[in-house]
Amino acid sequence: MTRHEQRYKAMTILYQAFLYKNNGIVYKIDDIINEQLDEKNKFISSLVMGVIDNYQKLCDIANKYLDNWDIFRLGFTDQAILLMGIYEILNTDTPDVTCIDEAIELSHEYSDDKVCKMING
């Protein structure tokens, strides 16, 4: 699985977790990860857990830089993409430009044009 495919998988796991949380459904993030993956993947798990463990901090950072937007106005897919990108920039050795490019590419594939422009900004 390529890193892009792994980020897509992490995005879908986060989407599911955000959906559960928003609807008051009790879940264990490890269960969602295990349901979505055929085999363990350290990169996906660390990315998902990093976003979940740092959720409020990442939301605060996103909101600080979003002009006329709020992270909670975005759909769950868009939130997952943006928060993964911020987490990766701050907490991994992945070059910042790669994190940004990946977030933009995911947003082009799974978000609307307004969100793509906002993430690109």
Coordinates of C-alpha atoms in Angstrom, one line a residue:
M1 CA 0.0 0.0 0.0
T2 CA 1.4 3.4 -1.0
R3 CA 1.6 6.2 1.6
H4 CA -1.2 8.0 -0.3
E5 CA -3.4 4.9 0.1
Q6 CA -2.4 4.7 3.7
R7 CA -3.5 8.3 4.3
Y8 CA -6.8 7.6 2.5
K9 CA -7.3 4.6 4.9
A10 CA -6.5 6.8 7.9
M11 CA -9.0 9.4 6.6
T12 CA -11.7 6.8 6.4
I13 CA -11.0 5.6 9.9
L14 CA -11.1 9.1 11.3
Y15 CA -14.3 9.9 9.4
Q16 CA -15.9 6.9 11.0
A17 CA -14.6 7.9 14.5
F18 CA -15.9 11.5 14.0
L19 CA -19.2 10.2 12.9
Y20 CA -19.6 7.9 15.9
K21 CA -18.5 10.7 18.3
N22 CA -20.9 13.2 16.8
N23 CA -23.8 10.7 17.1
G24 CA -22.9 9.7 20.7
I25 CA -22.0 6.2 19.6
V26 CA -19.5 4.5 22.0
Y27 CA -16.5 3.1 20.2
K28 CA -12.9 2.0 20.6
I29 CA -10.6 3.5 18.0
D30 CA -8.6 0.2 18.0
D31 CA -11.7 -1.6 16.9
I32 CA -12.3 0.8 14.0
I33 CA -8.7 0.4 12.9
N34 CA -8.8 -3.3 13.1
E35 CA -12.1 -3.4 11.1
Q36 CA -10.6 -1.3 8.3
L37 CA -7.3 -3.0 8.0
D38 CA -6.5 -6.5 6.8
E39 CA -3.2 -6.4 8.6
K40 CA -1.6 -4.0 11.1
N41 CA -0.1 -0.9 9.6
K42 CA 2.1 1.3 11.9
F43 CA 1.9 4.4 9.8
I44 CA -1.9 4.3 9.6
S45 CA -2.3 3.5 13.3
S46 CA 0.1 6.3 14.4
L47 CA -1.6 8.8 12.2
V48 CA -5.0 8.0 13.4
M49 CA -4.0 7.8 17.1
G50 CA -2.0 11.0 16.7
V51 CA -5.1 12.9 15.5
I52 CA -7.4 11.3 18.1
D53 CA -5.0 11.9 21.0
N54 CA -4.3 15.6 19.9
Y55 CA -7.8 16.3 18.6
Q56 CA -8.5 19.6 20.5
K57 CA -5.0 21.0 20.0
L58 CA -5.2 20.3 16.2
C59 CA -8.6 21.8 16.0
D60 CA -7.4 24.9 17.8
I61 CA -4.5 25.2 15.4
A62 CA -6.7 24.8 12.4
N63 CA -9.2 27.4 13.6
K64 CA -6.4 29.8 14.2
Y65 CA -5.5 29.8 10.5
L66 CA -8.9 29.3 8.9
D67 CA -10.1 32.7 7.6
N68 CA -13.9 32.9 7.8
W69 CA -14.1 29.2 8.5
D70 CA -14.3 27.0 11.5
I71 CA -13.1 23.4 11.6
F72 CA -16.5 22.3 12.9
R73 CA -18.3 23.8 9.8
L74 CA -16.4 21.3 7.7
G75 CA -17.6 17.8 6.9
F76 CA -16.0 14.9 8.7
T77 CA -14.0 13.9 5.7
D78 CA -12.6 17.4 5.4
Q79 CA -11.9 17.6 9.1
A80 CA -10.0 14.3 8.8
I81 CA -7.9 15.5 5.9
L82 CA -7.0 18.9 7.5
L83 CA -6.2 17.4 11.0
M84 CA -4.1 14.6 9.5
G85 CA -2.1 17.2 7.5
I86 CA -1.5 19.4 10.6
Y87 CA -0.6 16.4 12.7
E88 CA 1.8 15.1 10.2
I89 CA 3.5 18.5 9.7
L90 CA 4.0 18.9 13.5
N91 CA 4.8 15.4 14.6
T92 CA 6.5 13.4 11.8
D93 CA 9.6 13.5 9.7
T94 CA 7.6 13.8 6.5
P95 CA 8.6 16.9 4.7
D96 CA 6.0 19.7 5.2
V97 CA 5.5 20.1 1.4
T98 CA 4.6 16.4 1.2
C99 CA 2.1 16.7 4.0
I100 CA 0.5 19.7 2.3
D101 CA 0.5 18.1 -1.1
E102 CA -1.1 14.9 0.2
A103 CA -3.8 16.9 2.0
I104 CA -4.5 18.9 -1.1
E105 CA -4.6 15.7 -3.2
L106 CA -7.0 14.0 -0.8
S107 CA -9.2 17.1 -0.8
H108 CA -9.3 17.2 -4.6
E109 CA -10.5 13.6 -4.6
Y110 CA -13.0 13.7 -1.7
S111 CA -14.0 17.3 -1.0
D112 CA -15.6 20.1 -2.9
D113 CA -13.7 23.0 -4.5
K114 CA -14.3 25.4 -1.7
V115 CA -12.7 23.1 0.8
C116 CA -9.8 22.3 -1.6
K117 CA -9.1 26.0 -1.9
M118 CA -9.3 26.5 1.9
I119 CA -6.9 23.6 2.6
N120 CA -4.5 24.8 -0.1
G121 CA -4.6 28.3 1.6

